Amino acid sequence: MKLILLGAPGAGKGTVAKMLTAIDGSVQISTGDILRAAVKEGTELGKQAEAYMKAGDLVPDELIMGIMEQRLQEPDCANGFLLDGFPRTIPQAEQLKALMDKLGIKLDMAVNLEVPREVILDRLTTRRTCTGCGAIYNVKSAPPKVEGVCDKCGGSVVQRDDETEEAISNRLDVYNEKTAPLVEFYRNEGLLLDVNATSSDEVVKTIKARLAG
């Protein structure tokens, strides 16, 4: 399968991607991951990207598209791929379309995970992360056995700065302004699948049914 996953922060894109890759060996590709990999491998594009990242600047689209072009041609993408959190803007979507045409890759669909704002706020503001091993907890549904202490490594379990209500509201506003227009872009391309994403199992079932149909 060759999919794009769209959805606000906290919509569950990562969870759905992991479940889908387990089905047919597709690879999950997020912009952050491919940038970090390119930097680590010390490729020419990676070195250029690193300079922007170190300065705290956004990596320009041309660079990201160059790295994406290399990534999509790697052998593990032959089984299919899920683009998670990319594209983020209409110009990126247009460049990605041109790139896929050039590489002869046909996209199956863009899946839009729809989750009510209050559900996302509740999901993310109750999330806690271990500062040691990165394990994720939820104070309501999956708290650590001892409050504030990680079950796995004994590290401190804290609320991340970007997961306070104020920070999340801001992230959702940015998403709605910059990234939500992609939904209409892919709807016009005839590739959009809207899914109510309150249950990851249901999302995966819907996607599988559409692929089979």
PDB file of C-alpha atoms in Angstrom:
ATOM      1  CA  MET A   1       0.000   0.000   0.000  1.00  0.00           C
ATOM      2  CA  LYS A   2       1.109   3.546  -0.744  1.00  0.00           C
ATOM      3  CA  LEU A   3      -0.621   5.950   1.597  1.00  0.00           C
ATOM      4  CA  ILE A   4      -0.416   9.436   3.042  1.00  0.00           C
ATOM      5  CA  LEU A   5      -1.677   9.831   6.616  1.00  0.00           C
ATOM      6  CA  LEU A   6      -3.232  13.203   7.403  1.00  0.00           C
ATOM      7  CA  GLY A   7      -4.474  14.293  10.817  1.00  0.00           C
ATOM      8  CA  ALA A   8      -3.896  16.767  13.601  1.00  0.00           C
ATOM      9  CA  PRO A   9      -1.250  16.202  16.316  1.00  0.00           C
ATOM     10  CA  GLY A  10      -2.643  13.509  18.614  1.00  0.00           C
ATOM     11  CA  ALA A  11      -4.975  12.048  15.964  1.00  0.00           C
ATOM     12  CA  GLY A  12      -3.124   8.720  16.255  1.00  0.00           C
ATOM     13  CA  LYS A  13      -1.179   8.688  12.967  1.00  0.00           C
ATOM     14  CA  GLY A  14       1.794   6.896  14.555  1.00  0.00           C
ATOM     15  CA  THR A  15      -0.344   4.143  16.084  1.00  0.00           C
ATOM     16  CA  VAL A  16      -2.268   3.556  12.847  1.00  0.00           C
ATOM     17  CA  ALA A  17       0.966   3.546  10.822  1.00  0.00           C
ATOM     18  CA  LYS A  18       2.516   0.852  13.048  1.00  0.00           C
ATOM     19  CA  MET A  19      -0.609  -1.333  12.704  1.00  0.00           C
ATOM     20  CA  LEU A  20      -0.673  -0.917   8.918  1.00  0.00           C
ATOM     21  CA  THR A  21       3.044  -1.634   8.391  1.00  0.00           C
ATOM     22  CA  ALA A  22       2.587  -4.885  10.305  1.00  0.00           C
ATOM     23  CA  ILE A  23       0.023  -6.039   7.710  1.00  0.00           C
ATOM     24  CA  ASP A  24       2.077  -6.037   4.532  1.00  0.00           C
ATOM     25  CA  GLY A  25       5.623  -4.931   5.304  1.00  0.00           C
ATOM     26  CA  SER A  26       5.139  -1.338   4.135  1.00  0.00           C
ATOM     27  CA  VAL A  27       7.550   1.167   5.687  1.00  0.00           C
ATOM     28  CA  GLN A  28       6.519   4.179   7.736  1.00  0.00           C
ATOM     29  CA  ILE A  29       8.272   7.333   6.556  1.00  0.00           C
ATOM     30  CA  SER A  30       8.156  10.535   8.573  1.00  0.00           C
ATOM     31  CA  THR A  31      10.003  13.664   7.501  1.00  0.00           C
ATOM     32  CA  GLY A  32      11.779  13.859  10.860  1.00  0.00           C
ATOM     33  CA  ASP A  33      13.038  10.286  10.537  1.00  0.00           C
ATOM     34  CA  ILE A  34      14.368  10.677   7.000  1.00  0.00           C
ATOM     35  CA  LEU A  35      16.056  13.979   7.840  1.00  0.00           C
ATOM     36  CA  ARG A  36      17.734  12.450  10.900  1.00  0.00           C
ATOM     37  CA  ALA A  37      18.809   9.411   8.848  1.00  0.00           C
ATOM     38  CA  ALA A  38      20.278  11.607   6.080  1.00  0.00           C
ATOM     39  CA  VAL A  39      22.177  13.660   8.674  1.00  0.00           C
ATOM     40  CA  LYS A  40      23.462  10.502  10.384  1.00  0.00           C
ATOM     41  CA  GLU A  41      24.590   8.965   7.075  1.00  0.00           C
ATOM     42  CA  GLY A  42      26.348  12.228   6.226  1.00  0.00           C
ATOM     43  CA  THR A  43      24.866  12.445   2.710  1.00  0.00           C
ATOM     44  CA  GLU A  44      25.338  15.724   0.846  1.00  0.00           C
ATOM     45  CA  LEU A  45      21.660  16.598   1.332  1.00  0.00           C
ATOM     46  CA  GLY A  46      21.910  15.498   4.972  1.00  0.00           C
ATOM     47  CA  LYS A  47      24.779  17.914   5.606  1.00  0.00           C
ATOM     48  CA  GLN A  48      22.804  20.775   4.079  1.00  0.00           C
ATOM     49  CA  ALA A  49      19.725  19.880   6.138  1.00  0.00           C
ATOM     50  CA  GLU A  50      21.793  19.660   9.339  1.00  0.00           C
ATOM     51  CA  ALA A  51      22.913  23.281   8.992  1.00  0.00           C
ATOM     52  CA  TYR A  52      19.272  24.445   8.985  1.00  0.00           C
ATOM     53  CA  MET A  53      18.272  22.120  11.831  1.00  0.00           C
ATOM     54  CA  LYS A  54      21.169  23.264  14.043  1.00  0.00           C
ATOM     55  CA  ALA A  55      20.151  26.889  13.472  1.00  0.00           C
ATOM     56  CA  GLY A  56      16.579  26.007  14.466  1.00  0.00           C
ATOM     57  CA  ASP A  57      15.293  26.884  10.987  1.00  0.00           C
ATOM     58  CA  LEU A  58      12.824  24.933   8.867  1.00  0.00           C
ATOM     59  CA  VAL A  59      14.503  22.781   6.233  1.00  0.00           C
ATOM     60  CA  PRO A  60      13.548  24.193   2.789  1.00  0.00           C
ATOM     61  CA  ASP A  61      11.128  22.205   0.613  1.00  0.00           C
ATOM     62  CA  GLU A  62      13.707  21.620  -2.154  1.00  0.00           C
ATOM     63  CA  LEU A  63      16.004  19.854   0.301  1.00  0.00           C
ATOM     64  CA  ILE A  64      13.212  17.790   1.821  1.00  0.00           C
ATOM     65  CA  MET A  65      12.021  16.761  -1.654  1.00  0.00           C
ATOM     66  CA  GLY A  66      15.574  15.748  -2.612  1.00  0.00           C
ATOM     67  CA  ILE A  67      15.879  13.571   0.492  1.00  0.00           C
ATOM     68  CA  MET A  68      12.357  12.183  -0.084  1.00  0.00           C
ATOM     69  CA  GLU A  69      13.263  11.273  -3.692  1.00  0.00           C
ATOM     70  CA  GLN A  70      16.262   9.253  -2.461  1.00  0.00           C
ATOM     71  CA  ARG A  71      14.179   7.613   0.286  1.00  0.00           C
ATOM     72  CA  LEU A  72      11.340   6.496  -1.987  1.00  0.00           C
ATOM     73  CA  GLN A  73      13.819   4.704  -4.255  1.00  0.00           C
ATOM     74  CA  GLU A  74      15.324   2.597  -1.458  1.00  0.00           C
ATOM     75  CA  PRO A  75      14.565  -1.160  -1.717  1.00  0.00           C
ATOM     76  CA  ASP A  76      12.347  -1.315   1.394  1.00  0.00           C
ATOM     77  CA  CYS A  77       9.811   1.020  -0.279  1.00  0.00           C
ATOM     78  CA  ALA A  78       9.086  -1.602  -2.952  1.00  0.00           C
ATOM     79  CA  ASN A  79       6.578  -3.239  -0.570  1.00  0.00           C
ATOM     80  CA  GLY A  80       4.782   0.070  -0.073  1.00  0.00           C
ATOM     81  CA  PHE A  81       5.078   3.031   2.261  1.00  0.00           C
ATOM     82  CA  LEU A  82       3.085   5.284   4.577  1.00  0.00           C
ATOM     83  CA  LEU A  83       3.970   8.967   4.611  1.00  0.00           C
ATOM     84  CA  ASP A  84       3.354  10.198   8.153  1.00  0.00           C
ATOM     85  CA  GLY A  85       3.252  13.979   8.660  1.00  0.00           C
ATOM     86  CA  PHE A  86       4.298  14.715   5.075  1.00  0.00           C
ATOM     87  CA  PRO A  87       3.363  16.671   3.029  1.00  0.00           C
ATOM     88  CA  ARG A  88       2.521  19.526   5.411  1.00  0.00           C
ATOM     89  CA  THR A  89       1.662  22.262   2.929  1.00  0.00           C
ATOM     90  CA  ILE A  90       0.027  22.572  -0.503  1.00  0.00           C
ATOM     91  CA  PRO A  91       3.364  23.405  -2.251  1.00  0.00           C
ATOM     92  CA  GLN A  92       4.879  20.223  -0.732  1.00  0.00           C
ATOM     93  CA  ALA A  93       1.846  18.210  -1.923  1.00  0.00           C
ATOM     94  CA  GLU A  94       2.241  19.579  -5.455  1.00  0.00           C
ATOM     95  CA  GLN A  95       5.981  18.810  -5.483  1.00  0.00           C
ATOM     96  CA  LEU A  96       5.329  15.316  -4.110  1.00  0.00           C
ATOM     97  CA  LYS A  97       2.789  14.679  -6.880  1.00  0.00           C
ATOM     98  CA  ALA A  98       5.374  15.719  -9.500  1.00  0.00           C
ATOM     99  CA  LEU A  99       8.042  13.556  -7.820  1.00  0.00           C
ATOM    100  CA  MET A 100       5.786  10.469  -7.782  1.00  0.00           C
ATOM    101  CA  ASP A 101       4.899  10.995 -11.450  1.00  0.00           C
ATOM    102  CA  LYS A 102       8.631  11.195 -12.223  1.00  0.00           C
ATOM    103  CA  LEU A 103       9.354   7.975 -10.285  1.00  0.00           C
ATOM    104  CA  GLY A 104       6.294   6.186 -11.710  1.00  0.00           C
ATOM    105  CA  ILE A 105       4.774   5.712  -8.240  1.00  0.00           C
ATOM    106  CA  LYS A 106       0.983   5.667  -7.897  1.00  0.00           C
ATOM    107  CA  LEU A 107      -0.517   6.779  -4.591  1.00  0.00           C
ATOM    108  CA  ASP A 108      -3.405   4.614  -3.310  1.00  0.00           C
ATOM    109  CA  MET A 109      -5.003   7.231  -1.078  1.00  0.00           C
ATOM    110  CA  ALA A 110      -4.617   9.987   1.469  1.00  0.00           C
ATOM    111  CA  VAL A 111      -6.286   9.007   4.744  1.00  0.00           C
ATOM    112  CA  ASN A 112      -7.651  11.850   6.860  1.00  0.00           C
ATOM    113  CA  LEU A 113      -7.924  10.843  10.532  1.00  0.00           C
ATOM    114  CA  GLU A 114     -10.770  12.889  11.987  1.00  0.00           C
ATOM    115  CA  VAL A 115     -10.764  13.333  15.769  1.00  0.00           C
ATOM    116  CA  PRO A 116     -12.784  15.994  17.667  1.00  0.00           C
ATOM    117  CA  ARG A 117     -10.604  18.763  19.132  1.00  0.00           C
ATOM    118  CA  GLU A 118     -11.732  18.042  22.711  1.00  0.00           C
ATOM    119  CA  VAL A 119     -10.723  14.371  22.341  1.00  0.00           C
ATOM    120  CA  ILE A 120      -7.230  15.373  21.135  1.00  0.00           C
ATOM    121  CA  LEU A 121      -6.857  17.868  23.990  1.00  0.00           C
ATOM    122  CA  ASP A 122      -7.885  15.212  26.501  1.00  0.00           C
ATOM    123  CA  ARG A 123      -5.598  12.612  24.887  1.00  0.00           C
ATOM    124  CA  LEU A 124      -2.489  14.795  24.843  1.00  0.00           C
ATOM    125  CA  THR A 125      -2.891  16.709  28.107  1.00  0.00           C
ATOM    126  CA  THR A 126      -3.185  13.406  29.991  1.00  0.00           C
ATOM    127  CA  ARG A 127      -0.097  11.957  28.290  1.00  0.00           C
ATOM    128  CA  ARG A 128       3.136  11.622  30.279  1.00  0.00           C
ATOM    129  CA  THR A 129       6.598  10.672  29.008  1.00  0.00           C
ATOM    130  CA  CYS A 130       9.578   9.060  30.750  1.00  0.00           C
ATOM    131  CA  THR A 131      12.643  11.346  30.611  1.00  0.00           C
ATOM    132  CA  GLY A 132      14.863   8.248  30.706  1.00  0.00           C
ATOM    133  CA  CYS A 133      13.636   5.749  28.104  1.00  0.00           C
ATOM    134  CA  GLY A 134      10.850   7.714  26.388  1.00  0.00           C
ATOM    135  CA  ALA A 135       8.065   5.298  27.453  1.00  0.00           C
ATOM    136  CA  ILE A 136       4.614   6.896  27.138  1.00  0.00           C
ATOM    137  CA  TYR A 137       1.899   6.753  29.802  1.00  0.00           C
ATOM    138  CA  ASN A 138      -1.566   8.212  30.221  1.00  0.00           C
ATOM    139  CA  VAL A 139      -2.687   9.395  33.657  1.00  0.00           C
ATOM    140  CA  LYS A 140      -6.246   8.190  32.918  1.00  0.00           C
ATOM    141  CA  SER A 141      -5.916   5.023  30.865  1.00  0.00           C
ATOM    142  CA  ALA A 142      -2.360   3.746  31.433  1.00  0.00           C
ATOM    143  CA  PRO A 143      -0.624   5.393  34.407  1.00  0.00           C
ATOM    144  CA  PRO A 144       2.740   4.143  35.726  1.00  0.00           C
ATOM    145  CA  LYS A 145       2.435   1.789  38.714  1.00  0.00           C
ATOM    146  CA  VAL A 146       4.072   4.414  40.942  1.00  0.00           C
ATOM    147  CA  GLU A 147       3.071   7.991  40.172  1.00  0.00           C
ATOM    148  CA  GLY A 148       5.864   9.883  38.408  1.00  0.00           C
ATOM    149  CA  VAL A 149       8.159   6.810  38.154  1.00  0.00           C
ATOM    150  CA  CYS A 150       8.689   4.780  34.963  1.00  0.00           C
ATOM    151  CA  ASP A 151       7.780   1.065  35.231  1.00  0.00           C
ATOM    152  CA  LYS A 152      10.521   0.171  32.745  1.00  0.00           C
ATOM    153  CA  CYS A 153      13.605   2.117  33.789  1.00  0.00           C
ATOM    154  CA  GLY A 154      12.702   3.976  37.002  1.00  0.00           C
ATOM    155  CA  GLY A 155      13.147   7.352  35.286  1.00  0.00           C
ATOM    156  CA  SER A 156      10.974  10.430  35.920  1.00  0.00           C
ATOM    157  CA  VAL A 157       7.602  10.454  34.183  1.00  0.00           C
ATOM    158  CA  VAL A 158       6.656  14.050  33.291  1.00  0.00           C
ATOM    159  CA  GLN A 159       4.323  16.145  31.165  1.00  0.00           C
ATOM    160  CA  ARG A 160       6.187  17.466  28.116  1.00  0.00           C
ATOM    161  CA  ASP A 161       6.293  21.250  27.633  1.00  0.00           C
ATOM    162  CA  ASP A 162       4.568  20.901  24.267  1.00  0.00           C
ATOM    163  CA  GLU A 163       1.718  18.857  25.772  1.00  0.00           C
ATOM    164  CA  THR A 164       0.210  21.451  28.096  1.00  0.00           C
ATOM    165  CA  GLU A 165      -3.298  22.598  27.103  1.00  0.00           C
ATOM    166  CA  GLU A 166      -1.990  25.961  25.896  1.00  0.00           C
ATOM    167  CA  ALA A 167       0.776  24.420  23.764  1.00  0.00           C
ATOM    168  CA  ILE A 168      -1.551  21.824  22.232  1.00  0.00           C
ATOM    169  CA  SER A 169      -4.205  24.437  21.394  1.00  0.00           C
ATOM    170  CA  ASN A 170      -1.494  26.387  19.619  1.00  0.00           C
ATOM    171  CA  ARG A 171      -0.287  23.286  17.701  1.00  0.00           C
ATOM    172  CA  LEU A 172      -3.873  22.529  16.620  1.00  0.00           C
ATOM    173  CA  ASP A 173      -4.365  26.115  15.415  1.00  0.00           C
ATOM    174  CA  VAL A 174      -1.156  25.899  13.355  1.00  0.00           C
ATOM    175  CA  TYR A 175      -2.278  22.541  11.915  1.00  0.00           C
ATOM    176  CA  ASN A 176      -5.704  23.904  10.953  1.00  0.00           C
ATOM    177  CA  GLU A 177      -4.162  26.920   9.279  1.00  0.00           C
ATOM    178  CA  LYS A 178      -1.277  25.281   7.392  1.00  0.00           C
ATOM    179  CA  THR A 179      -1.966  21.567   6.984  1.00  0.00           C
ATOM    180  CA  ALA A 180      -5.757  21.129   6.964  1.00  0.00           C
ATOM    181  CA  PRO A 181      -6.036  22.599   3.395  1.00  0.00           C
ATOM    182  CA  LEU A 182      -4.298  19.371   2.234  1.00  0.00           C
ATOM    183  CA  VAL A 183      -7.553  17.548   2.943  1.00  0.00           C
ATOM    184  CA  GLU A 184      -9.251  19.550   0.175  1.00  0.00           C
ATOM    185  CA  PHE A 185      -6.227  19.117  -2.116  1.00  0.00           C
ATOM    186  CA  TYR A 186      -6.464  15.317  -1.925  1.00  0.00           C
ATOM    187  CA  ARG A 187     -10.278  15.401  -2.060  1.00  0.00           C
ATOM    188  CA  ASN A 188      -9.974  17.246  -5.394  1.00  0.00           C
ATOM    189  CA  GLU A 189      -7.427  14.647  -6.553  1.00  0.00           C
ATOM    190  CA  GLY A 190     -10.021  11.953  -5.821  1.00  0.00           C
ATOM    191  CA  LEU A 191      -7.653  10.277  -3.343  1.00  0.00           C
ATOM    192  CA  LEU A 192      -9.148  11.232   0.029  1.00  0.00           C
ATOM    193  CA  LEU A 193     -10.551   8.771   2.557  1.00  0.00           C
ATOM    194  CA  ASP A 194     -12.115  10.428   5.631  1.00  0.00           C
ATOM    195  CA  VAL A 195     -12.072   8.161   8.698  1.00  0.00           C
ATOM    196  CA  ASN A 196     -13.440   8.749  12.179  1.00  0.00           C
ATOM    197  CA  ALA A 197     -10.262   8.015  14.131  1.00  0.00           C
ATOM    198  CA  THR A 198     -11.425   7.542  17.708  1.00  0.00           C
ATOM    199  CA  SER A 199     -10.601   3.814  17.325  1.00  0.00           C
ATOM    200  CA  SER A 200      -7.317   2.786  15.621  1.00  0.00           C
ATOM    201  CA  ASP A 201      -8.706  -0.719  14.935  1.00  0.00           C
ATOM    202  CA  GLU A 202     -11.665   0.766  13.050  1.00  0.00           C
ATOM    203  CA  VAL A 203      -9.333   3.016  11.045  1.00  0.00           C
ATOM    204  CA  VAL A 204      -7.210   0.053   9.942  1.00  0.00           C
ATOM    205  CA  LYS A 205     -10.349  -1.958   9.073  1.00  0.00           C
ATOM    206  CA  THR A 206     -11.711   0.903   6.927  1.00  0.00           C
ATOM    207  CA  ILE A 207      -8.389   1.357   5.095  1.00  0.00           C
ATOM    208  CA  LYS A 208      -8.096  -2.396   4.413  1.00  0.00           C
ATOM    209  CA  ALA A 209     -11.668  -2.489   3.078  1.00  0.00           C
ATOM    210  CA  ARG A 210     -10.997   0.449   0.730  1.00  0.00           C
ATOM    211  CA  LEU A 211      -7.752  -1.135  -0.549  1.00  0.00           C
ATOM    212  CA  ALA A 212      -9.525  -4.445  -1.160  1.00  0.00           C
ATOM    213  CA  GLY A 213     -12.467  -2.730  -2.889  1.00  0.00           C
TER     214      GLY A 213
END
